[in-house]
XYZ file of C-alpha atoms in Angstrom:
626
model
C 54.203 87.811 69.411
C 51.886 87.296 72.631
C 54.282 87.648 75.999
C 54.502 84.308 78.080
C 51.571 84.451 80.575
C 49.698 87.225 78.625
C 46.267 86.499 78.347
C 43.904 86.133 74.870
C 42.161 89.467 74.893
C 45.412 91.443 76.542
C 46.761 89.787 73.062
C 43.446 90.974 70.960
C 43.962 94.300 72.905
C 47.782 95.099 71.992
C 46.944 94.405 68.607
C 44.053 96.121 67.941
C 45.839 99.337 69.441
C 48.890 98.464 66.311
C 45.937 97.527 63.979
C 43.822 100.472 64.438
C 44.572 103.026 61.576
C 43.969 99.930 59.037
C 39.977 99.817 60.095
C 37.121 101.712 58.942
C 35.403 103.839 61.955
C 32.450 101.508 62.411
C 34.170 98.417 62.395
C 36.740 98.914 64.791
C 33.877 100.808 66.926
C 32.420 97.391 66.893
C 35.645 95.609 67.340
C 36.780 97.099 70.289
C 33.132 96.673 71.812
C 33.390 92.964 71.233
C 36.764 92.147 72.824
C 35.634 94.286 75.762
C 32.283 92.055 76.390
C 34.544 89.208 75.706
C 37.140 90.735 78.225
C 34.454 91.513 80.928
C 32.772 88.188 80.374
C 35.968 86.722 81.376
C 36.643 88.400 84.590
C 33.018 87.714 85.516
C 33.209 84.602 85.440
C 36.573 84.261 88.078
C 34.836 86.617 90.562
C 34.094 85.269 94.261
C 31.401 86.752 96.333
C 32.111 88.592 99.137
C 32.126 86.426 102.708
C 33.407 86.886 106.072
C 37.131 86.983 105.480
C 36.769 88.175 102.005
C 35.545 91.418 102.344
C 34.587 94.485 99.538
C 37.540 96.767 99.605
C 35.329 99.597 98.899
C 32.274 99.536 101.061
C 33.222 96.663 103.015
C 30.351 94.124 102.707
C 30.981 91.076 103.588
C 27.637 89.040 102.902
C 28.144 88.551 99.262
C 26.690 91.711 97.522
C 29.649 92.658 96.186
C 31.876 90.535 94.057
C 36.289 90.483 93.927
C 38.668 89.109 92.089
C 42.609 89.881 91.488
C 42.693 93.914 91.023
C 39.326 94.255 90.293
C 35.696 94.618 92.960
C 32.510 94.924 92.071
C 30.989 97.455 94.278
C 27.130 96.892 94.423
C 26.786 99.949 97.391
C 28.360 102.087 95.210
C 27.367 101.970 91.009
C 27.767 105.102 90.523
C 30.732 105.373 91.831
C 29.964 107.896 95.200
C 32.349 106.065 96.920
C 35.888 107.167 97.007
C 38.429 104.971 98.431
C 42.280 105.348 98.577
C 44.207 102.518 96.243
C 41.199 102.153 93.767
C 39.456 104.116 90.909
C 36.259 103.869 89.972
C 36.001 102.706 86.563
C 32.408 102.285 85.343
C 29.094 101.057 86.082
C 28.738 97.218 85.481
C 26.498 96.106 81.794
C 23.464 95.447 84.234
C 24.021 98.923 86.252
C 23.914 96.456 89.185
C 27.959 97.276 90.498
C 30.802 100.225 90.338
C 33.760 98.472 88.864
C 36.845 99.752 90.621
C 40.345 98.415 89.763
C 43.102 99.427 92.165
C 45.354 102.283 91.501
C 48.280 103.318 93.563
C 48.303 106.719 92.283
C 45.274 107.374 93.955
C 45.481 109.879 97.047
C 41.956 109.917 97.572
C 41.525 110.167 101.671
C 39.228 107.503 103.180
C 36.548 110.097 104.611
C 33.799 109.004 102.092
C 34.278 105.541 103.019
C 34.178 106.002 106.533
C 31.180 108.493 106.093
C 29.289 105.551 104.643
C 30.071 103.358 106.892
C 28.634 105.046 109.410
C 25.607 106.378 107.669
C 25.319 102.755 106.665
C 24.890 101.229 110.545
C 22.623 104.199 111.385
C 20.360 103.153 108.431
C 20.181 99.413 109.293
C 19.558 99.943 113.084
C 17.228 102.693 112.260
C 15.439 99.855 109.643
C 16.056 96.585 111.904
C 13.982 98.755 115.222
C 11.259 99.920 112.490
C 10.829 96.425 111.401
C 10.595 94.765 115.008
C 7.929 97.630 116.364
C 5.583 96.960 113.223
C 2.788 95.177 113.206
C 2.633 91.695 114.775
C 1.297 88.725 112.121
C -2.117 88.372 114.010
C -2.874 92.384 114.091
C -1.592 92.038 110.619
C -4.339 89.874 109.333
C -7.285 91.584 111.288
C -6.173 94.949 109.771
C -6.063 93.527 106.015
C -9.492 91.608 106.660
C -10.752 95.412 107.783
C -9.133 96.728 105.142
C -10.333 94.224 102.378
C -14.059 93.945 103.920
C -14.275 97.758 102.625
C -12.860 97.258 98.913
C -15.272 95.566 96.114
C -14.328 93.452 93.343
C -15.044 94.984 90.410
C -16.311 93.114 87.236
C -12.828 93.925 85.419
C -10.873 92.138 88.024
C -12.999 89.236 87.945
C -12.732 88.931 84.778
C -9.190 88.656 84.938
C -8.899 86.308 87.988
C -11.162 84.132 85.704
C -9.171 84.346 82.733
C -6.020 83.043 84.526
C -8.093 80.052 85.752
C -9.196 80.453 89.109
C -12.703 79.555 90.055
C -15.496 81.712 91.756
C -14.301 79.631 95.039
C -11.145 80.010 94.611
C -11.553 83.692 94.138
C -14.032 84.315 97.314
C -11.133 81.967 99.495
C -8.536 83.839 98.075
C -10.200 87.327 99.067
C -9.303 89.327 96.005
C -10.803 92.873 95.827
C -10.424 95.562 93.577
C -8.399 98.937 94.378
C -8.275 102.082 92.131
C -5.680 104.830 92.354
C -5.024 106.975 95.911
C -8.222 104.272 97.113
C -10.738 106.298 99.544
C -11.776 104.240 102.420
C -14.857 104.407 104.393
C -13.485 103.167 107.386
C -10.201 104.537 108.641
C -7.366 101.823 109.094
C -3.921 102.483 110.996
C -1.115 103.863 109.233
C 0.782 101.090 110.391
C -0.941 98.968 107.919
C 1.242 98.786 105.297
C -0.088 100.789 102.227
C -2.267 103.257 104.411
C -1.922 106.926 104.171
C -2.876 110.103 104.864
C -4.623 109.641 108.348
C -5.713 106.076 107.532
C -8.584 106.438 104.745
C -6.776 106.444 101.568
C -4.156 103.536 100.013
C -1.061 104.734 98.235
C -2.111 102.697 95.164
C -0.730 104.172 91.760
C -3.075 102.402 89.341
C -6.107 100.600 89.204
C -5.389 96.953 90.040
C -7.056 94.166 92.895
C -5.029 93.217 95.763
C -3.242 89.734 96.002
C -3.598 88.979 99.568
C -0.143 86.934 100.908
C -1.589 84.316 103.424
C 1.360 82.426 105.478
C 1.063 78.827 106.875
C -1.470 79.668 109.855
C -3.967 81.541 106.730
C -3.045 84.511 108.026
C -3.056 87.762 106.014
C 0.459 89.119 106.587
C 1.136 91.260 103.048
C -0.130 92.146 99.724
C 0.846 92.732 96.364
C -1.715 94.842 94.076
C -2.167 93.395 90.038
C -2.278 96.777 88.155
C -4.246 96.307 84.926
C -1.320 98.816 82.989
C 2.179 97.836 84.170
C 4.563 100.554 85.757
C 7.780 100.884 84.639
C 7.069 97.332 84.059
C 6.069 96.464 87.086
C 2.230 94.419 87.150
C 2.421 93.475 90.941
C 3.558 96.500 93.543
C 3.642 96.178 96.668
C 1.395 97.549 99.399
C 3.432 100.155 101.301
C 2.917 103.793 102.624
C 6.374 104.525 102.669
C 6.402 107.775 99.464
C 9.097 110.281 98.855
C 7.387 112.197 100.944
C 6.911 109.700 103.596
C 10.114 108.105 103.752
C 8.912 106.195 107.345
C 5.962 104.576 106.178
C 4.882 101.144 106.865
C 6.312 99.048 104.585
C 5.367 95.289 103.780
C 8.583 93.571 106.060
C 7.790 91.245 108.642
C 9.156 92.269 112.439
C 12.155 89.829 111.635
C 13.161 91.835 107.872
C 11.694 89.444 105.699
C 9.284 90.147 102.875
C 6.284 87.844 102.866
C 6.374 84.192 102.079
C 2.994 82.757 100.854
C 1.600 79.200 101.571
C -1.219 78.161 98.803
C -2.839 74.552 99.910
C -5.074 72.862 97.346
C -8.554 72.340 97.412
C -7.512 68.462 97.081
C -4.005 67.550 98.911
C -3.089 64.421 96.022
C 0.385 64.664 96.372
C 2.039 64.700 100.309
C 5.365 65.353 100.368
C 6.101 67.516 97.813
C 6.008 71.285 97.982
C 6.009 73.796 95.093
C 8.073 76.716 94.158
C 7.014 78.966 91.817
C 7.371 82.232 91.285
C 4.972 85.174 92.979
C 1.511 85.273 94.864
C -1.234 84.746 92.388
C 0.723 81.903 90.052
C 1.084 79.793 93.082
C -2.290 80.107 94.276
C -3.455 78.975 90.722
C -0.687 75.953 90.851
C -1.560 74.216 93.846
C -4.677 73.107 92.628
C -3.587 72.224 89.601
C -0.623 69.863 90.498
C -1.972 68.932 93.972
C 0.161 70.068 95.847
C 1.473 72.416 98.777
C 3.148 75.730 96.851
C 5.448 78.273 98.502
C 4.976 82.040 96.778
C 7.611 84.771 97.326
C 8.362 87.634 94.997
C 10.141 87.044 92.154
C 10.679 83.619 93.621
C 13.342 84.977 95.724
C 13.045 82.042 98.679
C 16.268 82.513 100.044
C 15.402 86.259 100.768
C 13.046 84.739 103.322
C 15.153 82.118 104.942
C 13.684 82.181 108.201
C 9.841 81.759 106.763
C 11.204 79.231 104.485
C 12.683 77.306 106.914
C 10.140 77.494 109.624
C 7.282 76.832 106.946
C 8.817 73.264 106.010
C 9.211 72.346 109.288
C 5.508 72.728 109.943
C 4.315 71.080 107.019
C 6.926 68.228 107.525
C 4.874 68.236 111.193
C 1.498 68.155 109.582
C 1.961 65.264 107.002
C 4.218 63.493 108.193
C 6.721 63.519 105.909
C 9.622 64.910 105.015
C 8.982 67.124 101.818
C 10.883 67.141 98.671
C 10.602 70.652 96.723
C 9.693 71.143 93.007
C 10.794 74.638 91.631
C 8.583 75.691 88.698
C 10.638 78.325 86.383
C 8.631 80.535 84.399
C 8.721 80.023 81.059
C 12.098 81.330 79.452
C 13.868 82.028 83.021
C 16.422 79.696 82.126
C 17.474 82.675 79.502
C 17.409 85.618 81.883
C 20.948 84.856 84.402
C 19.427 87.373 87.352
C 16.544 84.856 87.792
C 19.189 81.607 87.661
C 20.734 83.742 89.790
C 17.566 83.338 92.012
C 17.006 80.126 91.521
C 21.150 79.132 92.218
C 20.680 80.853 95.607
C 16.998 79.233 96.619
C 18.602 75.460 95.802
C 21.798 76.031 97.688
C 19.716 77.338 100.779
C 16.949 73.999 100.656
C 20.049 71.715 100.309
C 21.875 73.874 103.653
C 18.171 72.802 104.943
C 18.798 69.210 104.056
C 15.937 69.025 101.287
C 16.046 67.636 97.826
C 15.447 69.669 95.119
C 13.257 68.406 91.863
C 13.249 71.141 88.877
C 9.440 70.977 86.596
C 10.560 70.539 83.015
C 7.943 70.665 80.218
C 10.774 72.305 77.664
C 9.476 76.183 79.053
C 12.838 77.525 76.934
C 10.572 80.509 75.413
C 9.398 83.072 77.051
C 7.024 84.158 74.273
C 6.002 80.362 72.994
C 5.823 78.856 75.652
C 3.504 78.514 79.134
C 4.394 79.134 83.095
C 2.913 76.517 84.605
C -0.278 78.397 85.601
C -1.654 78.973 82.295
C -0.795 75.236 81.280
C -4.254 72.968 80.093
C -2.156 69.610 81.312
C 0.620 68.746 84.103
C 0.777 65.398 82.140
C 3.925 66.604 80.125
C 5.647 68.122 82.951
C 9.166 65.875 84.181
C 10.895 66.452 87.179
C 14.269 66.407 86.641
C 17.430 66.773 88.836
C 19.110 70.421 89.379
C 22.240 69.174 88.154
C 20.369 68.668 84.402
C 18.621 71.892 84.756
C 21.449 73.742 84.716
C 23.010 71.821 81.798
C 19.735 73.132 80.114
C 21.038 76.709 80.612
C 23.775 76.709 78.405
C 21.582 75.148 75.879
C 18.501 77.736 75.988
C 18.508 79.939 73.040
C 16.735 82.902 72.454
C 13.343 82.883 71.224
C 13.652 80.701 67.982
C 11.371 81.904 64.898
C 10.916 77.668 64.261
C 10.757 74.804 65.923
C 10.643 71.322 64.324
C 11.468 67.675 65.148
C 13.258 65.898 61.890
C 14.931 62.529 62.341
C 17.083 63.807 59.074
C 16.531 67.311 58.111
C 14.547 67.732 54.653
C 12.730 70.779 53.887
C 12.686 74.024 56.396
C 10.517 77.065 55.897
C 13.151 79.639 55.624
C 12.019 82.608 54.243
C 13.929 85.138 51.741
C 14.050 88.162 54.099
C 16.157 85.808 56.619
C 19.930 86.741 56.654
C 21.177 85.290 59.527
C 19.997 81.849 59.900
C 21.055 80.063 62.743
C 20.297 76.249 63.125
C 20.468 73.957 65.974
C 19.996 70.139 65.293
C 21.538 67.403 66.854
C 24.601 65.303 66.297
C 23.072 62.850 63.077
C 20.307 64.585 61.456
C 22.327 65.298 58.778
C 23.398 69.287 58.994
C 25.482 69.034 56.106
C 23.106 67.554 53.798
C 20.729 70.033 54.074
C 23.410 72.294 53.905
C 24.799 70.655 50.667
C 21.456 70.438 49.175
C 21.006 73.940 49.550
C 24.117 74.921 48.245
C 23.755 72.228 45.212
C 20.423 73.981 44.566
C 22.146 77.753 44.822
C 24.662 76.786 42.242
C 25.569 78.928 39.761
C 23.399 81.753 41.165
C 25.015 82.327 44.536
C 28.518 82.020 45.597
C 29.415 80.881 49.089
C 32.063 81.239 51.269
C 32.520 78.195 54.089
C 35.049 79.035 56.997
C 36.103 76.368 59.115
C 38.465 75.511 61.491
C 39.915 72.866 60.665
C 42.136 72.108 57.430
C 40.907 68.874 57.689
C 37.410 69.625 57.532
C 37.950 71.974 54.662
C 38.238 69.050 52.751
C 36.076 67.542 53.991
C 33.086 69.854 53.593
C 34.658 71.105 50.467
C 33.496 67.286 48.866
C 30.530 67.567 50.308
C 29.517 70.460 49.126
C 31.225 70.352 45.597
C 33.202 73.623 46.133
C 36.681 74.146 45.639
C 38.986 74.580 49.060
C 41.603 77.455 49.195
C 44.199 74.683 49.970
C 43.945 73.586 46.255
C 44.016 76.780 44.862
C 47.356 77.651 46.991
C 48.776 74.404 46.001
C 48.007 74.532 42.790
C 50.316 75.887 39.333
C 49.508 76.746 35.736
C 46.325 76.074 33.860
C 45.269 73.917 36.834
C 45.487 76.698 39.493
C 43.470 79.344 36.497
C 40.877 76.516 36.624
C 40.339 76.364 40.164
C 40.167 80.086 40.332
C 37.409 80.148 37.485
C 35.324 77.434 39.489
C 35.943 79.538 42.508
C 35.052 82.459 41.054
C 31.890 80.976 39.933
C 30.688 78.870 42.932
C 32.411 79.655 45.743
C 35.297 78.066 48.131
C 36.126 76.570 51.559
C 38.676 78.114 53.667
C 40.161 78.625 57.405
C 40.011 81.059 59.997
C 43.864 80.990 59.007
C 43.651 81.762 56.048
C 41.078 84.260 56.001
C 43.639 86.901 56.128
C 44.868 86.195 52.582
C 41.388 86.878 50.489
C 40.281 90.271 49.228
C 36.642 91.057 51.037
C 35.747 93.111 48.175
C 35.907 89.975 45.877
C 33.117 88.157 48.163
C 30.565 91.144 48.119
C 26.795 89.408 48.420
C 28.054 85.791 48.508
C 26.689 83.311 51.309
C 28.900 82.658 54.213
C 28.337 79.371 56.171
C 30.179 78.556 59.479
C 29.685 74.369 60.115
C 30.395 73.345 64.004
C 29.783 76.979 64.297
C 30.354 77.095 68.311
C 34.042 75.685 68.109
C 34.464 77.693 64.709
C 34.517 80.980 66.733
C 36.465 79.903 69.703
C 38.796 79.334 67.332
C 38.658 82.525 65.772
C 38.839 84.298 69.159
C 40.786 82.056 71.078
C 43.584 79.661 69.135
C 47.128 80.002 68.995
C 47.711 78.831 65.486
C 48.992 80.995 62.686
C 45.478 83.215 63.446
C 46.968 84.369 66.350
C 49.105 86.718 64.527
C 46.312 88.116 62.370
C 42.929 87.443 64.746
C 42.373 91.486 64.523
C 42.923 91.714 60.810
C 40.596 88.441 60.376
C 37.596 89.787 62.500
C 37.853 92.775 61.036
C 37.530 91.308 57.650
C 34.878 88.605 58.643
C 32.804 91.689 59.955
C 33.104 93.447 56.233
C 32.188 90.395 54.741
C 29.028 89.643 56.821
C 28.026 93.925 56.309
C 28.273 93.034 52.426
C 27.161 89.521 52.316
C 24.043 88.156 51.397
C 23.545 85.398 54.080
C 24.881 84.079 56.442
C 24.527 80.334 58.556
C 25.815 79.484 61.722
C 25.123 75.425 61.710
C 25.805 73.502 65.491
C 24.201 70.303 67.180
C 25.600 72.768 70.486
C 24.800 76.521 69.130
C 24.403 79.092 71.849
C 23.334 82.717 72.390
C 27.283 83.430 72.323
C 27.620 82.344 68.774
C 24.870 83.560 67.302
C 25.163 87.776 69.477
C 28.991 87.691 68.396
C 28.361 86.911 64.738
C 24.763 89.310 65.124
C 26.829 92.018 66.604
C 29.626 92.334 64.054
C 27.923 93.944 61.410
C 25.444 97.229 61.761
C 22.278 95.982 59.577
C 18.648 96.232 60.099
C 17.893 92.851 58.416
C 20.375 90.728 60.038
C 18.478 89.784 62.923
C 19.217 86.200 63.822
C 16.774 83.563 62.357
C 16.866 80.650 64.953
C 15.462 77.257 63.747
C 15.225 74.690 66.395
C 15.216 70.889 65.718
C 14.100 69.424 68.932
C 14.359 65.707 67.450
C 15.206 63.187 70.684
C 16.499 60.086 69.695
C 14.128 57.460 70.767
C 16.707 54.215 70.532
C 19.734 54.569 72.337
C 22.885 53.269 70.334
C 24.254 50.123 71.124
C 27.733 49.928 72.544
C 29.657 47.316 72.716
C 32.970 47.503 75.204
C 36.141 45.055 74.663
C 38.339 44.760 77.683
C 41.947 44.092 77.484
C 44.843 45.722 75.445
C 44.354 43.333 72.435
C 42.439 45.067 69.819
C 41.258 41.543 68.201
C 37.681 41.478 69.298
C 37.054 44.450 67.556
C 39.248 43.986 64.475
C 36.635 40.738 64.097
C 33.842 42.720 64.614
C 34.966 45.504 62.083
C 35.418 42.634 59.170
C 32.599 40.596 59.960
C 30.714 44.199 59.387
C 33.289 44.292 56.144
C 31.875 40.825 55.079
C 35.378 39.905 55.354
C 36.062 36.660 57.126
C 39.008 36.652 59.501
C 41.032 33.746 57.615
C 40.626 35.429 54.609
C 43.165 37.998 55.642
């Protein structure tokens, strides 16, 4: 019985610890591994950022690197844990490796030393950084050192064959001032090590690979960074930065401005179509390519991290505001499948909250970019002509409805005939509300019969039925319910064919008797919460039950997770249950949008006798005929 107050997963936890010595190795490996995501997910999601007045209780920070909530910080100065504070023990290193998670413990007699070590350390660094910063170069010397610098490097025929393939024109390309750079670069000319990216005594560039530099012009055209495009990625990085600050040159130049900030490009089109609005993708090069293509003013910062730039974003607007006039609105362009990846929402959360603290409105491009790998970032598009601009608000509702990169897409009013192939055992379809889910499903099933056996789990008794007429299968209610010869010829048809059941009563079925059947979970999304989450009679069993639904999906045939609403979380809960190499999730997408809106039709009042009329004139029933 789950203590008043006690949370879901404290539940799950308490009784997988009683549970334990009923489950096979592997599955309770798994088991435990899946209420622990679900557990951390959880806590995530209550965590405030640190602020003045909320401070991290292990490093201190209070301009929202770190992250608190209840017992628990987030400690993004400390990951690994070097920090050792009285009151709190480190626990582990966050999923992303991004924060130390530390949970308060009394027992602790570690003596704050470490913390005020770091503290210290911590101000010497950031003076030591902030007076580096302000003695650098000035913009202006800036730009006449990286015209020096780029008057001495070609462009070789490789890179210009590249710059061409990504669209840009042999104008663009000369404006642009692209030039090719090869590893540890020789120069002719010596350049000052203040330059960032200058070495040695100021005739080589610390450049690991070969590449061109992507000059970073600012509003005024002048030079003040660059980025180099290395033909083969490191560590999966295509676009270093110039800096000559090595290992062994810890107090090289590096590419910050005197006030901190990294550079913020300014890209102008050849042809200015569209005042007022300015762009916001992501990078140096891709904005470059966009402003001529939409018309437009763009805005380029590294990983299209604006509000790491505040002060150049701010000042920037102002000045083009100034020069036409009006008062911009801004258009962020995500990349093709950022809504999927939360560290670049992240991004994109903190750039939108900073233009509306500016007082700007915020448009987000839409052209359907879910897919990182089908689909185009909006500098390698043919046509803008499909591209909406839609409000933030409906952007983000997008987010919860991205799924990973589906292996079909198609648009069906009613869904008829999909191309799923044999090797597919975990197919996962999304369709809306009205194309008819269950008839395909039923179809399928009606076309399976009496050479598969399937095994529908809902949550809902009601819907057992339900689906148990649609499909023409048997429901583990009747068989329960029923007694003699009746009950022996239930079990024979289920035996055959298959059966509908519940989450509840999952529990009361041998696994071994459903060995390569198909499973199907309908309204998949609130079939699962249920499984993890409800307080009916599965509550007393939810270990027991997962730990059966994972045998049965390990020694199933297929399995189908059907939702108008299916997520990532559905389909990586159900994919990460069972330990096969051919149960990768097939996604089919319908992307059918409903062209006619439905009529409704609202009756005021308390009465329901306008729409009793309206239900028997449908009925052909006329009113005095009652």
């Amino acid at each position: 019985m789950r203590l008043q107050g006690e949370c879901t997963t404290c539940s799950l936890m308490n009784a997988l610890k009683k549970s334990v010595t009923k489950l096979d190795y592997w599955r309770r490996e798994i088991l435990e591994l899946a209420i622990a995501l679900q557990k951390e997910e959880a806590i995530m999601s209550k965590f405030t950022s640190t602020k003045k007045g909320l401070t991290c209780p292990i490093c201190d920070d209070n301009t929202g690197k770190c992250r608190v909530v209840d017992k628990i910080s987030l400690c993004m100065n400390s990951p690994d844990g070097l920090i050792e504070i009285s009151g709190y023990k480190y626990l582990h290193a966050s999923k992303d490796g991004l924060w130390g998670v530390y949970g308060e413990d009394n027992g602790q007699t570690h003596s704050n030393d470490a913390k005020r070590i770091y503290k210290a350390q911590k101000v010497e660094r950031d003076l030591t950084t902030k007076h580096k910063h302000e003695t650098s170069l000035n913009l202006i010397e800036r730009d006449r050192e990286y015209r020096k610098l780029i008057s001495q490097l070609p462009l070789t025929d490789r890179a210009l064959s590249d710059l061409v393939r990504r669209g840009l024109t042999a104008e663009q390309i000369e404006q642009m001032l692209f030039a090719s750079v090869g590893q540890w670069h020789p120069l002719r000319h010596a350049i000052t090590t203040q330059l960032a990216g200058v070495i040695d005594k100021g005739n080589k560039l610390n450049v690991m690979a070969d590449g061109y530099l992507v000059p970073i012009p600012n509003i005024d055209d002048l030079i003040i960074g660059a980025q180099y495009r290395v033909f083969e990625p490191i560590d999966g990085n295509k676009y270093p930065w110039l800096t000559s600050r090595t290992k062994n040159n810890p107090d090289g130049a590096t590419p910050h401005l005197p006030n901190g900030e990294l550079p913020m490009g300014v890209y102008r089109p050849k042809n200015l179509i569209k005042k007022g609005v300015v762009g916001l993708p992501e990078g140096y090069l891709k904005p470059s390519i966009t402003a001529d293509k939409v018309g437009h003013i763009c805005l380029g910062m590294a990983s299209g991290n604006f509000a790491g730039c505040p002060e150049q974003f701010e000042q920037t607007l102002k000045l083009i505001e100034v020069q036409q006039g009006i008062k911009p609105r801004l258009v962020l362009y995500p990349d093709a499948g950022a809504i999927q990846n939360h560290h670049v929402m992240d991004t994109y959360r903190r750039t939108y909250k900073l233009a509306v603290k500016l007082g700007y409105e915020v448009k987000v491009a839409w052209y359907g970019q879910f897919s990182k790998t089908k689909h185009q970032d909006i500098d390698e598009l043919d046509s803008t002509d499909d591209i909406k601009e839609i409000p933030w608000y409906q952007f983000l509702g997008l987010q919860h409805k991205a799924l990973k990169d589906e292996s079909v897409t198609i648009s069906q009013r009613y869904l008829t005939d999909i191309d799923i192939p044999d090797s597919a055992k975990l197919i996962c379809l999304r369709s809306p509300k009205g194309t008819n889910k269950t008839g395909y499903i039923a179809r399928y099933v009606d076309g399976q019969r009496g050479y598969k056996r399937f095994l529908v789990i809902c949550h809902r008794s009601q819907l057992t039925q339900q689906l148990g007429h649609r499909l023409g299968l048997r429901t583990h209610y009747e068989l329960e319910n029923a007694t003699g010869d009746i009950k022996a010829a239930i079990a024979s048809e289920i035996s055959l064919f298959g059966m509908v059941t519940t989450w509840d009563s999952l529990h009361k079925i041998n696994p071994d008797d459903w060995k390569n059947c198909e499973i199907i979970l309908d309204e998949a999304e609130q079939s699962i919460w249920h499984l993890l989450n409800s307080t009916t009679d599965i509550e007393k069993y939810r270990i027991d039950t997962i730990a059966m639904f994972s045998q049965l999906l390990q020694e199933g045939d297929r399995t189908w997770l059907l939702d108008a609403d299916l997520t990532n979380t559905a389909i990586e809960f159900t994919s990460g249950l069972v330990n096969r190499l051919d149960f990768e999730p097939y996604i089919v997408l319908n992307n059918y949008l409903f062209e006619e809106p439905w009529n409704v039709t609202i009756y005021a009042g308390n009465e329901p006798t306008g729409l009793q009329e309206k239900l028997f004139d449908y009925g052909s029933i006329g009113v005095s005929g009652r």
